[in-house]
Each structure stands twice: as structure tokens, then as C-alpha cells.
PDB file of C-alpha atoms in Angstrom:
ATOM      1  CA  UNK J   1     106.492 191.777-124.865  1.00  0.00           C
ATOM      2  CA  UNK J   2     109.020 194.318-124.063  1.00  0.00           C
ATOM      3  CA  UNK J   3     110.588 195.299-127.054  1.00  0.00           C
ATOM      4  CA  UNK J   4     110.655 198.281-128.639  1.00  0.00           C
ATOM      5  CA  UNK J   5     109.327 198.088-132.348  1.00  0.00           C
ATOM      6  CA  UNK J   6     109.682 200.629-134.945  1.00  0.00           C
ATOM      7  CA  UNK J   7     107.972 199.805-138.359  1.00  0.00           C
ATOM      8  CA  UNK J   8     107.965 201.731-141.568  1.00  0.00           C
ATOM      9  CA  UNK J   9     104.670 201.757-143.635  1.00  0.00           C
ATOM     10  CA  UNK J  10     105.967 200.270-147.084  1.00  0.00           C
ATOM     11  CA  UNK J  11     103.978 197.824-150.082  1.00  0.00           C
ATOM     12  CA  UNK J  12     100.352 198.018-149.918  1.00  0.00           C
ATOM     13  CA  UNK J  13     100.120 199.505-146.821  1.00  0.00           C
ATOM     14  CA  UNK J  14      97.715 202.764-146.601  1.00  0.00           C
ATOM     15  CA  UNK J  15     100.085 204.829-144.546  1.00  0.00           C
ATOM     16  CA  UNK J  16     103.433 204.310-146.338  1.00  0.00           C
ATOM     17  CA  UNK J  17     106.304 206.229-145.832  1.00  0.00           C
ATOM     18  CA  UNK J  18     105.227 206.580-141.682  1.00  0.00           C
ATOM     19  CA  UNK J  19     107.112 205.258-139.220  1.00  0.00           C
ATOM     20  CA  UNK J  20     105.717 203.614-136.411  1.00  0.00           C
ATOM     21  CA  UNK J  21     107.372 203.187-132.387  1.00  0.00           C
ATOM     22  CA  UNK J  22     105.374 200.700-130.349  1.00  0.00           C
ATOM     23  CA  UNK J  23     106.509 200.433-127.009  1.00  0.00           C
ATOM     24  CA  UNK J  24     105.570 197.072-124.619  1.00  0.00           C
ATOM     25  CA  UNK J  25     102.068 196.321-124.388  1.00  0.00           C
ATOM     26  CA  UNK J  26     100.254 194.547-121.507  1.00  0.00           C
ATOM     27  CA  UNK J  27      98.902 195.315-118.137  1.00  0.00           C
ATOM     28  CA  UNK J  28     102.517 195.265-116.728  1.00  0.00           C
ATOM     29  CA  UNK J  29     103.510 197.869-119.131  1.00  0.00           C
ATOM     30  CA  UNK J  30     103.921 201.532-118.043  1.00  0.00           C
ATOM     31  CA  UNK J  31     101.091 203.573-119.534  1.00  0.00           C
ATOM     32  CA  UNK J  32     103.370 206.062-121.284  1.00  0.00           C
ATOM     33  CA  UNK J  33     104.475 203.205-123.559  1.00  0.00           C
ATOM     34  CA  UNK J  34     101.201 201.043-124.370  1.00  0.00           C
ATOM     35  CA  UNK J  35      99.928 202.204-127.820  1.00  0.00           C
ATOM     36  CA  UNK J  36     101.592 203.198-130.827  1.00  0.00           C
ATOM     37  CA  UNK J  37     103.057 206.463-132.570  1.00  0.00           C
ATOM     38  CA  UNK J  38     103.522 206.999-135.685  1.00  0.00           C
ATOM     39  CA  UNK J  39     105.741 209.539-137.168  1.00  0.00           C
ATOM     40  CA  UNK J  40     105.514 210.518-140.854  1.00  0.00           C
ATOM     41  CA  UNK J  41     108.828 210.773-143.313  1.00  0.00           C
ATOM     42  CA  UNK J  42     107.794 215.046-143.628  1.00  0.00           C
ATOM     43  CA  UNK J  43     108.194 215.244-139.675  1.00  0.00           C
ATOM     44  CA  UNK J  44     112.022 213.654-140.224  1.00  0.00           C
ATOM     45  CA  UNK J  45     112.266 216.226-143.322  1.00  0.00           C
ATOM     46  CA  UNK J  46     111.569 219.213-140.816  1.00  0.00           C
ATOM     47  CA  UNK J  47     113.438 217.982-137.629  1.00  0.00           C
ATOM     48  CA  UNK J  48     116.564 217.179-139.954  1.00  0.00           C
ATOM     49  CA  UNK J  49     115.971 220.751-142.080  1.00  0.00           C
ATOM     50  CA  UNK J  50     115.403 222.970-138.541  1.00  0.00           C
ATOM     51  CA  UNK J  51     118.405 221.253-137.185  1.00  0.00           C
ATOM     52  CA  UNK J  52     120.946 222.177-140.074  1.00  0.00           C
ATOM     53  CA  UNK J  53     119.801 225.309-140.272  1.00  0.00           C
ATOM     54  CA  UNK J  54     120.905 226.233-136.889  1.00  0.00           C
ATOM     55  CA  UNK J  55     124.801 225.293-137.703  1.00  0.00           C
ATOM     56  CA  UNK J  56     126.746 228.730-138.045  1.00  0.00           C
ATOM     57  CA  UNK J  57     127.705 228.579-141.508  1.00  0.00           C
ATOM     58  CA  UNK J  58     124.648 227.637-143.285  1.00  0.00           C
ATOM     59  CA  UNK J  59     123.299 230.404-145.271  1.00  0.00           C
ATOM     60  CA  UNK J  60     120.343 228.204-147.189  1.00  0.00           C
ATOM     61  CA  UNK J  61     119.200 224.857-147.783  1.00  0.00           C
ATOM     62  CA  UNK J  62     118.075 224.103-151.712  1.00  0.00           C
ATOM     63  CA  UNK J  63     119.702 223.487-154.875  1.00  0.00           C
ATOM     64  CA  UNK J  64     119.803 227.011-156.699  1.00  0.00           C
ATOM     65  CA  UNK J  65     116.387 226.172-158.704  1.00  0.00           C
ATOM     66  CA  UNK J  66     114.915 224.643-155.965  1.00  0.00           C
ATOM     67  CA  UNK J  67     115.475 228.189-153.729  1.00  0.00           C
ATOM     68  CA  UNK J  68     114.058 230.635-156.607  1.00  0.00           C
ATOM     69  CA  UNK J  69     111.299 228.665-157.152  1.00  0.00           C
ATOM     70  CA  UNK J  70     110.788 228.680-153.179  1.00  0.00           C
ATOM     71  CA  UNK J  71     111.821 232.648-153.446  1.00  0.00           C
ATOM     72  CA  UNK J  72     108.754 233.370-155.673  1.00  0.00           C
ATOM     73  CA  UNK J  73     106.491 230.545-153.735  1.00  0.00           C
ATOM     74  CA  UNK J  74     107.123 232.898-150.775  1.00  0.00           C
ATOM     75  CA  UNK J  75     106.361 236.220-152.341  1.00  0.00           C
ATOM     76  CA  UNK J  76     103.172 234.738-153.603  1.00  0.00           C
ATOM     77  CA  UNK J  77      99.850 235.320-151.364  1.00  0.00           C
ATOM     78  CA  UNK J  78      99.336 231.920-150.012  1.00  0.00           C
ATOM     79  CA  UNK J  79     101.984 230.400-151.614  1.00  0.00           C
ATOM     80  CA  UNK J  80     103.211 228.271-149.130  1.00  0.00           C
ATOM     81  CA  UNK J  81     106.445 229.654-148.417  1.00  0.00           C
ATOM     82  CA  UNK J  82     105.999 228.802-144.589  1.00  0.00           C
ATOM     83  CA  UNK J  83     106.098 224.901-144.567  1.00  0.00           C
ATOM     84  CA  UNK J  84     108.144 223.924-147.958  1.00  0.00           C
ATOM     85  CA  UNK J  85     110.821 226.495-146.609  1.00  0.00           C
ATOM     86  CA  UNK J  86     111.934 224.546-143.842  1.00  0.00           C
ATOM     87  CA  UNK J  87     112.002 221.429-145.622  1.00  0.00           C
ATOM     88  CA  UNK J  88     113.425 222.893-149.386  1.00  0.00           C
ATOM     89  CA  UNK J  89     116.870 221.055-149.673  1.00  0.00           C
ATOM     90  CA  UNK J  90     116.376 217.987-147.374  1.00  0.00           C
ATOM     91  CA  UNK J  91     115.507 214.645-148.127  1.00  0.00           C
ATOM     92  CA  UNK J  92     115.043 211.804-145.816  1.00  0.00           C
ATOM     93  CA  UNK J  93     113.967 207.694-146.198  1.00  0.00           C
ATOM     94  CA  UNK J  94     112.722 206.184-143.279  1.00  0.00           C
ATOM     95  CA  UNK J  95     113.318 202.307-142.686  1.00  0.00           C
ATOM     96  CA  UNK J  96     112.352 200.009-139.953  1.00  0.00           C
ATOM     97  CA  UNK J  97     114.268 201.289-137.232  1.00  0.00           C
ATOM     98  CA  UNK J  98     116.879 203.678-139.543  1.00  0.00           C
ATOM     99  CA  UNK J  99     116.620 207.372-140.909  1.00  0.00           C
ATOM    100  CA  UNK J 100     119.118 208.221-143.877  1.00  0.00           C
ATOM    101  CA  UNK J 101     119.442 212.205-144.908  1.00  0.00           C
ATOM    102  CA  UNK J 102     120.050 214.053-147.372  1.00  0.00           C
ATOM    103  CA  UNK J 103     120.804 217.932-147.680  1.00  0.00           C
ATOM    104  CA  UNK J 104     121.277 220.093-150.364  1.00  0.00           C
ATOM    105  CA  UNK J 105     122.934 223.261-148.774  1.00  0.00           C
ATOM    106  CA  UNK J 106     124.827 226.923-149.667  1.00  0.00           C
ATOM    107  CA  UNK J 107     127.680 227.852-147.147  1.00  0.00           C
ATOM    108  CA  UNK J 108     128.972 231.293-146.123  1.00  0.00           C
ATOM    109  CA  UNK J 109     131.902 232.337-147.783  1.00  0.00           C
ATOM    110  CA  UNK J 110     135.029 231.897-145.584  1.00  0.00           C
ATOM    111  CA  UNK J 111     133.591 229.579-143.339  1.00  0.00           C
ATOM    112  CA  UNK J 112     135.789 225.986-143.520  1.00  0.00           C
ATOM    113  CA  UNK J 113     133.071 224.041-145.608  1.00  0.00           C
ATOM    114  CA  UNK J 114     134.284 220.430-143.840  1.00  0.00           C
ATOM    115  CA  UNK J 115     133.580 221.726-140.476  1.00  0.00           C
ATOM    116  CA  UNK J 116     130.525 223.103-141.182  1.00  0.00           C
ATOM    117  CA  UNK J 117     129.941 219.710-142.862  1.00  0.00           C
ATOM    118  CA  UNK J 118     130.710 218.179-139.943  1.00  0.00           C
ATOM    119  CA  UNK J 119     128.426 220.503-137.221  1.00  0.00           C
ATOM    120  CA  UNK J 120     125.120 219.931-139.677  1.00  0.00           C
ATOM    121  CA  UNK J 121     126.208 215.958-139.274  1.00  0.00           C
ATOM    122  CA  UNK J 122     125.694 216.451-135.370  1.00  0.00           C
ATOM    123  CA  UNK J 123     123.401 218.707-135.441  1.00  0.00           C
ATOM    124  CA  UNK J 124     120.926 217.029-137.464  1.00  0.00           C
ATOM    125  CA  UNK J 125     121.437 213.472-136.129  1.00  0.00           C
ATOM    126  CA  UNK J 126     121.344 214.603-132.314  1.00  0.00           C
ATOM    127  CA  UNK J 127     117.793 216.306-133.057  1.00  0.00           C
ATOM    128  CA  UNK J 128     116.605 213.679-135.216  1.00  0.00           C
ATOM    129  CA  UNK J 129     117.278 210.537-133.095  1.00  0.00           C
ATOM    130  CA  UNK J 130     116.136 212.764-129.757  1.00  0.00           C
ATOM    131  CA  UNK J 131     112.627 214.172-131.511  1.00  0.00           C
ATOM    132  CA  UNK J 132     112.234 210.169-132.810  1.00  0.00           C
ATOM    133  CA  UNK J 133     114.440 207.536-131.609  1.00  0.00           C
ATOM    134  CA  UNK J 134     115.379 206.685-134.990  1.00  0.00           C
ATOM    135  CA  UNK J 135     118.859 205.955-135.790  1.00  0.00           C
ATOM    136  CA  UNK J 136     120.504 208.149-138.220  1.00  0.00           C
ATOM    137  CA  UNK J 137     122.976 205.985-140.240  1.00  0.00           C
ATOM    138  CA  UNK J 138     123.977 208.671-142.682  1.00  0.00           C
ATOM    139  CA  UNK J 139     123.820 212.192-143.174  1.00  0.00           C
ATOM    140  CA  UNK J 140     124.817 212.991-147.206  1.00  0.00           C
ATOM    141  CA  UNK J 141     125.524 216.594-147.732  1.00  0.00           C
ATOM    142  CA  UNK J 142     126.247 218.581-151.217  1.00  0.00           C
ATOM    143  CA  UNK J 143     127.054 222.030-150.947  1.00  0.00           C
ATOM    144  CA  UNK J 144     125.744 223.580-153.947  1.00  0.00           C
ATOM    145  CA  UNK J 145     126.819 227.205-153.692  1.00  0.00           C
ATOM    146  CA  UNK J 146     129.071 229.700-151.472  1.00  0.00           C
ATOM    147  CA  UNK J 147     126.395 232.710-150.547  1.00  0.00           C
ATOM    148  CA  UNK J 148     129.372 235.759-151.241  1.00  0.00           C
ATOM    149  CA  UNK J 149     128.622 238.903-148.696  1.00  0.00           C
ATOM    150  CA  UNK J 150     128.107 241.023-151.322  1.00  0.00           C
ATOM    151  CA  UNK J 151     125.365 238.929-153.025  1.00  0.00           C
ATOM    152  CA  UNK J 152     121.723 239.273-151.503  1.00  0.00           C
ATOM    153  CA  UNK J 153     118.908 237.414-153.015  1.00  0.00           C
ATOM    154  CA  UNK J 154     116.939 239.643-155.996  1.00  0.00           C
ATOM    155  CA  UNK J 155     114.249 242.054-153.908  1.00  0.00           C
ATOM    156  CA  UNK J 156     111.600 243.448-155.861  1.00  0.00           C
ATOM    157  CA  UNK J 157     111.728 246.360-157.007  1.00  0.00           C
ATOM    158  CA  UNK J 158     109.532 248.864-154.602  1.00  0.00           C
ATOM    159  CA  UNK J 159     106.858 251.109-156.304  1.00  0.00           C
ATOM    160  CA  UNK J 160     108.218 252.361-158.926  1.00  0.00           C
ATOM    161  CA  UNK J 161     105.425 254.240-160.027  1.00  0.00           C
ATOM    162  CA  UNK J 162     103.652 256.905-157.600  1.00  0.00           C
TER     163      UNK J 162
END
């Protein structure tokens, strides 16, 4: 009656891949916990994606196809570029009670790529398990590319006719 039960929607259930919290139930619970909430694997993919982005260090998340195909999303009228940006590059599975991540990420040049390793690792599992109470038992990083200062993403070319 007063445990704390986090379920994952898996099988034949209609709202796979959510997670669920359900706090005590009863008259003798407090109010804040009776119910449930239910928190889907994409709110994990943003939480975790925010979070690394915030570690000095990071200059993108995304494998290199995976960022030029969000690059042209974005320059596209309603594209999309808003939402899929902040979760291009992360992956996440959600279990019962457990949250596994994984990033795809390019580092600043000069910047020691274990620490920064190490301050996305903290970073992302201190927001995820505060936003969800999920415990984060791993958090996988490749670092697919070093972003050189002298190399900027490909602008368009303005107007070149007037």
C-alpha cells in the first residue's frame, strides 16, 4: 500500500514505451501521491538531450548524418527543427524502475574529451532521475567528431542574385 511503483508499458500494452510512477493509494495516502503519472520514453530523450547539452564542451549532439539531415530539417519551413533538435543524438530505453542512455555527441577541440565525458554522465543522470525518479544505470557516450574553431556548419549562400 505504500510502495512506490514504476511500470514500463511493454507486450500488448497500448501505451508501450511509457513509464508509469504510482505512488500509495488509499484514504491514508497524501493527495499529492494517489493516482498515477506516466512519463513517455521522448520526455527521458529530451531531459537526458537538454541536460548534455549544457556541459561546457559539447558543441552538438548527432552522428554527422544525423546533424545535416537535422541542418536542412531546420532550414525547411515547418520542418521540425524545434523538437527533433533537442533530442537528435540521444537515445534512451525505459524499464520498470531503470533509464539506460545513449548519446551520440561532437566535442570542442582542446577540451579533455574524458572529462567532458564524465560532466555529460552527471549532468544527464542528476536531471534525469530529479525530472523522473528513474534510476539511470548507464550513460553510453560516443564522440563522433571534434567541432575545429575554424570549421562552422555550411550557411547558405545569401542572395546572390539582386
Amino acid at each position: 500500500m505504500t510502495d512506490n511503483i514504476t511500470s514500463v508499458g511493454g507486450g500488448s500494452r497500448p501505451d508501450s514505451g511509457v513509464s508509469a510512477l504510482k505512488g500509495p493509494t488509499g484514504a491514508g495516502a497524501p493527495a499529492e501521491s494517489r493516482g498515477r503519472t506516466t512519463i513517455a520514453d521522448g520526455v527521458v530523450a529530451k531531459i537526458a538531450g537538454m541536460a548534455a547539452r549544457e556541459v561546457p564542451g559539447i558543441y552538438n549532439l548527432g552522428a554527422g548524418m544525423a546533424r545535416a539531415f537535422g541542418a536542412m530539417r531546420e532550414r525547411v519551413p515547418g520542418g521540425g527543427g524545434g523538437a527533433g533538435a533537442v533530442t537528435r543524438g540521444v537515445k534512451v530505453e525505459v524499464g520498470e524502475r531503470q533509464a539506460a542512455v545513449d548519446l551520440d555527441v561532437v566535442v570542442e577541440y582542446g577540451v579533455p574529451i574524458v572529462d567532458v565525458a564524465g560532466g555529460v554522465r552527471t549532468s544527464v543522470i542528476s536531471a534525469v532521475e530529479r525530472m523522473t525518479s528513474l534510476e539511470v544505470v548507464e550513460v553510453n557516450i560516443a564522440v563522433d567528431d571534434v567541432h575545429l574553431p575554424d570549421e562552422e556548419e555550411a550557411e547558405p549562400d545569401k542572395a546572390r542574385v539582386r
